PDB file of C-alpha atoms in Angstrom:
ATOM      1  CA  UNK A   1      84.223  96.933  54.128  1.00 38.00           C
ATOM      2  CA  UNK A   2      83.801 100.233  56.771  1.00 40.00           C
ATOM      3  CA  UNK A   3      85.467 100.060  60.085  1.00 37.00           C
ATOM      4  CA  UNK A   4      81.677  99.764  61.671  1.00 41.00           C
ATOM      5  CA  UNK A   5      80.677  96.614  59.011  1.00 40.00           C
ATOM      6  CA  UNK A   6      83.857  94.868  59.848  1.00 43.00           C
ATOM      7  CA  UNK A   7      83.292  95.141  63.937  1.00 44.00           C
ATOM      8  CA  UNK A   8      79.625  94.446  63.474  1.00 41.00           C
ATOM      9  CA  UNK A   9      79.938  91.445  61.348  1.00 41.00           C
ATOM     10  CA  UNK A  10      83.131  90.352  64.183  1.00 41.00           C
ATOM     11  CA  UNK A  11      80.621  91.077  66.815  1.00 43.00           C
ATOM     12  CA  UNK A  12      77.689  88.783  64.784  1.00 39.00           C
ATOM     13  CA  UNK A  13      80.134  85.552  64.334  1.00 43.00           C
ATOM     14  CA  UNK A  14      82.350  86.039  67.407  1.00 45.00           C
ATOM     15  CA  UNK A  15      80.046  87.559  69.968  1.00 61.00           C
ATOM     16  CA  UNK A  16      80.350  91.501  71.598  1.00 90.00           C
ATOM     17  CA  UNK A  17      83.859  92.090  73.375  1.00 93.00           C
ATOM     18  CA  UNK A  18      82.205  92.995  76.304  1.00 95.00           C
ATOM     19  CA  UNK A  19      79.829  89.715  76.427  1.00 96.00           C
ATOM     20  CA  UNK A  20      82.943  87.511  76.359  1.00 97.00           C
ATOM     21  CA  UNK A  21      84.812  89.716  78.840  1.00 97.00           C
ATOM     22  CA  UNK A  22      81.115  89.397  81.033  1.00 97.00           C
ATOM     23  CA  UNK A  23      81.218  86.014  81.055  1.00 97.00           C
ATOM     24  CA  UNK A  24      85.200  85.467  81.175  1.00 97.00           C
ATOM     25  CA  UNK A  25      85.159  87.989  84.153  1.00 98.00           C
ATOM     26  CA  UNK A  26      82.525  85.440  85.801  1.00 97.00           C
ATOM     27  CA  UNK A  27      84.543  82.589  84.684  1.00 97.00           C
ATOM     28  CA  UNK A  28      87.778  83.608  86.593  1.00 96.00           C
ATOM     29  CA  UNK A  29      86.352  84.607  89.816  1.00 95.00           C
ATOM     30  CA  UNK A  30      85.031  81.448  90.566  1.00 94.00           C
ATOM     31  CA  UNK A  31      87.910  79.402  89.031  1.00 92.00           C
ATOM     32  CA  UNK A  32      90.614  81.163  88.939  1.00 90.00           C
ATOM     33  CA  UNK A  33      93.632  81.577  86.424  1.00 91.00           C
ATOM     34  CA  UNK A  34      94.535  77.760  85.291  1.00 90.00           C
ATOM     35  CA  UNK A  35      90.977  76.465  85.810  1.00 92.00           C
ATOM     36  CA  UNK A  36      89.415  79.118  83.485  1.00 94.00           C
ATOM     37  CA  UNK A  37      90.210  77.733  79.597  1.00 95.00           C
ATOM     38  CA  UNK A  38      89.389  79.646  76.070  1.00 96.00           C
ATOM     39  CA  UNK A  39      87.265  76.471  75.909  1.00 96.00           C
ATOM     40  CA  UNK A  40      84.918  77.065  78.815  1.00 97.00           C
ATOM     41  CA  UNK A  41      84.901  81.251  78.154  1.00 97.00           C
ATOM     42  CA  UNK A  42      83.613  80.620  74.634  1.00 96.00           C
ATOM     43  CA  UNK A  43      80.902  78.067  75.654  1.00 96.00           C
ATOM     44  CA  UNK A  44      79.400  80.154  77.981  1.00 96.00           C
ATOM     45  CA  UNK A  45      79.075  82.987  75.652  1.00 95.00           C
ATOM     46  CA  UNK A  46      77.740  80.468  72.973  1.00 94.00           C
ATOM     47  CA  UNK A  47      80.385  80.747  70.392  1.00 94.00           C
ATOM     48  CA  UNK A  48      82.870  78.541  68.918  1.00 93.00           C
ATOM     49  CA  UNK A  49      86.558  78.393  70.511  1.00 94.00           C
ATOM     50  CA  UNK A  50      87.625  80.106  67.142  1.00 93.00           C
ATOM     51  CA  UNK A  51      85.773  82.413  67.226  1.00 92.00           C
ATOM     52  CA  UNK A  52      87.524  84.050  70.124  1.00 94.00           C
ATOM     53  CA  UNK A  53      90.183  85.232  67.930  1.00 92.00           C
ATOM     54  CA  UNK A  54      88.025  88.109  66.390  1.00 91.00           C
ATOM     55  CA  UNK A  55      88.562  90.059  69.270  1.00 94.00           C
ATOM     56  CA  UNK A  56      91.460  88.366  71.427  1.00 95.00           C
ATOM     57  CA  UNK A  57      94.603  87.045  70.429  1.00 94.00           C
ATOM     58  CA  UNK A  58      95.262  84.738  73.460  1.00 93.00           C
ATOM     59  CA  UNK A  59      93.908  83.760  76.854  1.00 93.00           C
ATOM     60  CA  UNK A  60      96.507  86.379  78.777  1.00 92.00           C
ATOM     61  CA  UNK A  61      94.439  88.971  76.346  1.00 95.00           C
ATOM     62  CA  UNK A  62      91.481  88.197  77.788  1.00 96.00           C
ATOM     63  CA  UNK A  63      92.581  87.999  81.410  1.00 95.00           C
ATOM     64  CA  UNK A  64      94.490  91.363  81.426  1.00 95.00           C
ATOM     65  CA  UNK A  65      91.418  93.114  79.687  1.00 96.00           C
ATOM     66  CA  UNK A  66      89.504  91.632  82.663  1.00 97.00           C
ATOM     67  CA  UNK A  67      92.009  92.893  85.173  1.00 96.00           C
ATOM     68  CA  UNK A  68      92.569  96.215  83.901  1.00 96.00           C
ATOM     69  CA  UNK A  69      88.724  96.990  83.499  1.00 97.00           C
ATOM     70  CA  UNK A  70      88.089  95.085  87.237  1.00 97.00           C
ATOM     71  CA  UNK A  71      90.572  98.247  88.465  1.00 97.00           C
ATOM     72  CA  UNK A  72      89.271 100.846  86.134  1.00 97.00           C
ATOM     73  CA  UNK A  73      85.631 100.211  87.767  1.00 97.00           C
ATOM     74  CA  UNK A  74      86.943 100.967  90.919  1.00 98.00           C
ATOM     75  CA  UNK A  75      89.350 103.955  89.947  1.00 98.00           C
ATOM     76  CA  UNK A  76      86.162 105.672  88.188  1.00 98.00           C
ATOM     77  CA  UNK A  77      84.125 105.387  91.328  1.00 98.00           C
ATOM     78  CA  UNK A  78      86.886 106.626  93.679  1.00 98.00           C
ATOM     79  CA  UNK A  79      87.460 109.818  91.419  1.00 98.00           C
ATOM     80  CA  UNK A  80      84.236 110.479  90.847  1.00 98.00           C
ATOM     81  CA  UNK A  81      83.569 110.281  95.060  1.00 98.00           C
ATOM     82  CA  UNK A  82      86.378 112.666  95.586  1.00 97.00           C
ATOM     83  CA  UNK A  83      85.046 115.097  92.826  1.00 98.00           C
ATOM     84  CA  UNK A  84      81.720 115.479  94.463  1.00 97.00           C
ATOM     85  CA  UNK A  85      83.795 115.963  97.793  1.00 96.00           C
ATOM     86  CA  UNK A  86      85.807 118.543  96.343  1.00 94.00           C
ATOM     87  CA  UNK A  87      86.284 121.210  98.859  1.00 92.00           C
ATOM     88  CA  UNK A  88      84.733 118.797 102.376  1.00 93.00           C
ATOM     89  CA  UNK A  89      86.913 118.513 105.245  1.00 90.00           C
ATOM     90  CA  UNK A  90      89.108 115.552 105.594  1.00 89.00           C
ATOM     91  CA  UNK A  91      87.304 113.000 107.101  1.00 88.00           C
ATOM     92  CA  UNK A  92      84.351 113.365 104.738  1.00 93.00           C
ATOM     93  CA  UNK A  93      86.755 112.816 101.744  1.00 94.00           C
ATOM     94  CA  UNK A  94      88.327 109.614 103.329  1.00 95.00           C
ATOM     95  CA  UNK A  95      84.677 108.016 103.483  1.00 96.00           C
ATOM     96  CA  UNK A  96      84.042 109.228 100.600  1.00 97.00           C
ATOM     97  CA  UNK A  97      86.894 107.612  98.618  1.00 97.00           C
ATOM     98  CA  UNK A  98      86.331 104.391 100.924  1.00 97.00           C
ATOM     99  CA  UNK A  99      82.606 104.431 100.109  1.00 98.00           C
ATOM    100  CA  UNK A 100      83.239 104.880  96.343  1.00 98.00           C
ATOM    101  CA  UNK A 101      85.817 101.653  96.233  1.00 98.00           C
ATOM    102  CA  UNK A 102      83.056  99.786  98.175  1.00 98.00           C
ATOM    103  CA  UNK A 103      80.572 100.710  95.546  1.00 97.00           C
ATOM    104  CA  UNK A 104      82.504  99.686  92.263  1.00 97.00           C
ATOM    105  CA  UNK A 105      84.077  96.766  93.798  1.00 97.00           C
ATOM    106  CA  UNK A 106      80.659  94.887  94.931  1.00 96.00           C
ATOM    107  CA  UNK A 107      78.926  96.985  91.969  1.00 96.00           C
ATOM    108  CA  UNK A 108      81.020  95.111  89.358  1.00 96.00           C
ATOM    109  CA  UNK A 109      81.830  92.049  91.439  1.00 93.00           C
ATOM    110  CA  UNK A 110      82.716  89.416  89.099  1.00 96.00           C
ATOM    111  CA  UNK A 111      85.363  91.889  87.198  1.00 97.00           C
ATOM    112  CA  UNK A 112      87.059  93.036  90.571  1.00 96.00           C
ATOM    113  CA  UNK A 113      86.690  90.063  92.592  1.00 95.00           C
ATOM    114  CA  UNK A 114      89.093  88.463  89.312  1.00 95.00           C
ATOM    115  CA  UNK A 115      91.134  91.436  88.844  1.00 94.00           C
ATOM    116  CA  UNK A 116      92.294  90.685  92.898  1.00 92.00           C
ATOM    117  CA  UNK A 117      92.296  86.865  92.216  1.00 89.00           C
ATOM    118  CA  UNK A 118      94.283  86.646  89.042  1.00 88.00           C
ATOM    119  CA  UNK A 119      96.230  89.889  89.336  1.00 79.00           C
ATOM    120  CA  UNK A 120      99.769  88.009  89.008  1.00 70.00           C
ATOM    121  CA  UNK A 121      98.692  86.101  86.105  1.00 64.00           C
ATOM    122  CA  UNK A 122      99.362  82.382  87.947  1.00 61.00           C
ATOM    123  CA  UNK A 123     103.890  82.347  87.580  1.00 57.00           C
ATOM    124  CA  UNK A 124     103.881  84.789  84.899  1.00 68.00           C
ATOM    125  CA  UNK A 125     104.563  88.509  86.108  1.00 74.00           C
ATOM    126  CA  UNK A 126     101.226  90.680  85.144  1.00 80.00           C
ATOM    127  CA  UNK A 127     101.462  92.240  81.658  1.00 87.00           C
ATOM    128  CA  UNK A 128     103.005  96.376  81.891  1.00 90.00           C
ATOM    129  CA  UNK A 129      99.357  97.600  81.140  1.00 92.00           C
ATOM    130  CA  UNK A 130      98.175  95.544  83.785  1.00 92.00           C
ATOM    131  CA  UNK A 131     100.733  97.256  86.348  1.00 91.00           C
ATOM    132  CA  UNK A 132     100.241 100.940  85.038  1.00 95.00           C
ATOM    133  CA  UNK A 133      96.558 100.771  85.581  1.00 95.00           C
ATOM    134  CA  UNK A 134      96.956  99.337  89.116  1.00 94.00           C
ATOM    135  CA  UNK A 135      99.625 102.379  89.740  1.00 95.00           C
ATOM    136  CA  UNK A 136      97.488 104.794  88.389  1.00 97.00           C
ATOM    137  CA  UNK A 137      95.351 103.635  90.733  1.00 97.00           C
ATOM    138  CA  UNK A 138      96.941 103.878  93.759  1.00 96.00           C
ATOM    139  CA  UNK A 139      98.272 107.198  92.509  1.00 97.00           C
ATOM    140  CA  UNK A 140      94.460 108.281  94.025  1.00 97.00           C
ATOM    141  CA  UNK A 141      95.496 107.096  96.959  1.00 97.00           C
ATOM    142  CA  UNK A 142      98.899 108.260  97.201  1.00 96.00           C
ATOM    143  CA  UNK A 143      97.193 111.600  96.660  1.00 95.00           C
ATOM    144  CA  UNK A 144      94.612 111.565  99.197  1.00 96.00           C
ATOM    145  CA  UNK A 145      96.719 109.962 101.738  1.00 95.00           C
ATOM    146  CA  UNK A 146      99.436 113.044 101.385  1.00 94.00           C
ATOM    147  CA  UNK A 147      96.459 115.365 101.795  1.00 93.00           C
ATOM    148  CA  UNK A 148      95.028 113.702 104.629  1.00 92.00           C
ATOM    149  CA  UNK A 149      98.204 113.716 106.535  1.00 92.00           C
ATOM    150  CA  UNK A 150      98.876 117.297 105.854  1.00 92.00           C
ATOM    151  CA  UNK A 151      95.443 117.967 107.004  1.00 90.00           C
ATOM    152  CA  UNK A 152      95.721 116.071 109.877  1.00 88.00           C
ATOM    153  CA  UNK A 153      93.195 113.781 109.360  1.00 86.00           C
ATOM    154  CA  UNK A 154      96.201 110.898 109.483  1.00 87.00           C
ATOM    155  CA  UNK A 155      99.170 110.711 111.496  1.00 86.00           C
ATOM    156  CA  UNK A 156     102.795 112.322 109.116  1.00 87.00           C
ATOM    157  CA  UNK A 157     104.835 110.075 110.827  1.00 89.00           C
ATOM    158  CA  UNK A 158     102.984 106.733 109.112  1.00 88.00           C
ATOM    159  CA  UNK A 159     104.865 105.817 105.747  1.00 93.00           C
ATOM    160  CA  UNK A 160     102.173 106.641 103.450  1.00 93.00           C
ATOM    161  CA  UNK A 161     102.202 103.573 101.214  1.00 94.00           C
ATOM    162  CA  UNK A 162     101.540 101.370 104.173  1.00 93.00           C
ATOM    163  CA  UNK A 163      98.574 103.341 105.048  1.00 92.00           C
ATOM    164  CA  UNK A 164      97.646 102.873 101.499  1.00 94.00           C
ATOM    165  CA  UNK A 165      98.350  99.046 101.390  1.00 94.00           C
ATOM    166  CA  UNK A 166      96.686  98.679 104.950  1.00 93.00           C
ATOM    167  CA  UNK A 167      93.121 100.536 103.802  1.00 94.00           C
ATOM    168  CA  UNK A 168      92.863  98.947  99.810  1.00 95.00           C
ATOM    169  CA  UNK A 169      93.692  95.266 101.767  1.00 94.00           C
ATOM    170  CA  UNK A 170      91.293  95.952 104.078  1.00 95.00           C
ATOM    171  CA  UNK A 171      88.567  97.263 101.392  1.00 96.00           C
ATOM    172  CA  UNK A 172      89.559  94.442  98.759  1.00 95.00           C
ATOM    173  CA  UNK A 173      89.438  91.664 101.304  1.00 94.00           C
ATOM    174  CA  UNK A 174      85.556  92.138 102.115  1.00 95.00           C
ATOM    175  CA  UNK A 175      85.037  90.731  98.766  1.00 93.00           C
ATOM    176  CA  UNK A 176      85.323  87.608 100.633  1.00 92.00           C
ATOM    177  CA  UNK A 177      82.708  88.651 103.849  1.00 94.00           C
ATOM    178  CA  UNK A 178      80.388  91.255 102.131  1.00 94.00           C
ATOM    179  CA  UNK A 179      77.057  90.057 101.339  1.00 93.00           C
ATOM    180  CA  UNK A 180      74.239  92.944 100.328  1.00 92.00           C
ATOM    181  CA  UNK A 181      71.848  91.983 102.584  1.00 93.00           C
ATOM    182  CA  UNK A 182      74.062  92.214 105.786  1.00 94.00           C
ATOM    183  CA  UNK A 183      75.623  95.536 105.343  1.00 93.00           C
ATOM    184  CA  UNK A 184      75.197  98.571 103.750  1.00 96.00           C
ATOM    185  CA  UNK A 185      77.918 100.248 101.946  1.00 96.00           C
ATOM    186  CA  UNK A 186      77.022 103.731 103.437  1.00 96.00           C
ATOM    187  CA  UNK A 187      77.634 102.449 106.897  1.00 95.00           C
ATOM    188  CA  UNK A 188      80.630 100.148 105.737  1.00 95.00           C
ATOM    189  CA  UNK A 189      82.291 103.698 104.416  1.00 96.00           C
ATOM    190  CA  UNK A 190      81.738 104.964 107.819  1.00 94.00           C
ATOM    191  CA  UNK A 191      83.247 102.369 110.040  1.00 93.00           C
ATOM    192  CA  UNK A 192      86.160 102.119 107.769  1.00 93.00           C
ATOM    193  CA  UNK A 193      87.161 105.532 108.415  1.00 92.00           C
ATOM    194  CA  UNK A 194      86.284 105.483 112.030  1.00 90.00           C
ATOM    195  CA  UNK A 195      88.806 102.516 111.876  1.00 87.00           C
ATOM    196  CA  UNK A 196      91.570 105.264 110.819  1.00 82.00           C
ATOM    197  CA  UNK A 197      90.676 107.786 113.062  1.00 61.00           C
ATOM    198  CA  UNK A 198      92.487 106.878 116.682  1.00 52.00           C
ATOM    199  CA  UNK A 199      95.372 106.697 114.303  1.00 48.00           C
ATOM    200  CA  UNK A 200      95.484 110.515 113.784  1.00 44.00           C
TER     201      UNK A 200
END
């Protein structure tokens, strides 16, 4: 059997990887680590418990896949902000990176909303991929906050990380407040940064 016969006859009796990830993703931001069970994830998708096992080995192989892809959303839409900015003063790069987080994290809610809630994986200490994806993350970050504080745009004398810490908290925890028809993410971006600015 070919490589593509094999993964679409998996896909026919197990479901797609990415349906079970949709609905897993779905499953553990409203419940949580403990309360989300291989049982529940394969009867939303429709498919037998077994059946699972096609393309997962375990519930922790679900949950980091979920994770890792709830942060990769994110990291795409930050680089991709700072790309177009690519040569903008300061400021503009700032709300640009802010309004490119706040984008991918409401734009793929139910995958970043359970990357934040199950990022420690309940007692067990998050899986190595799990913590190189989240560093390569904040890697952007580090980046942009070391050129915004040569630039001026943020004070040198603030420890960089806790600048860093302080903004993705602050971005991460309007997953609990944001609601589409309230606020616009353009204008969220905006205050954000304004937020930074009497630091400088």
């Amino acid at each position: 059997m070919t490589v593509a016969a094999d993964r679409s006859q998996r896909d026919t009796e197990g479901g797609s990887r990415r349906q079970i990830l949709d609905h897993a993703a779905r499953l553990l931001r409203n419940g949580g680590y403990y309360q989300t069970t291989l049982r529940e994830i394969a009867e939303a998708v429709g498919i037998r418990k077994a059946s699972l096992y096609y393309h997962f080995a375990s519930k922790e192989e679900i949950v980091e896949a979920v994770v890792n892809d709830g942060v990769r959303f994110v990291h795409e839409g930050v680089v991709a902000a700072l790309a177009a900015t690519e040569g903008a003063n300061p400021r503009q790069r700032l709300e640009a990176a802010i309004r490119g987080h706040l984008a991918a994290l409401h734009g793929h809610g139910d995958y970043t909303s359970a990357s934040i809630k199950v990022f420690n994986f309940g007692a067990a200490p998050a899986p190595e991929s799990v913590r190189a994806v989240r560093r390569a993350y904040e890697d952007v970050w580090r980046r942009l906050i070391g050129e915004l504080q040569q630039a001026g745009a943020l004070p040198r004398e603030r420890a960089p990380d806790v600048l860093r810490n302080f903004l993705l908290g602050a971005l991460n925890g309007s997953t609990d407040w944001y609601r589409p028809e309230r606020f616009e993410i353009d204008a969220l971006a905006r205050e954000f940064a304004a937020l930074l600015s009497p630091l400088a």
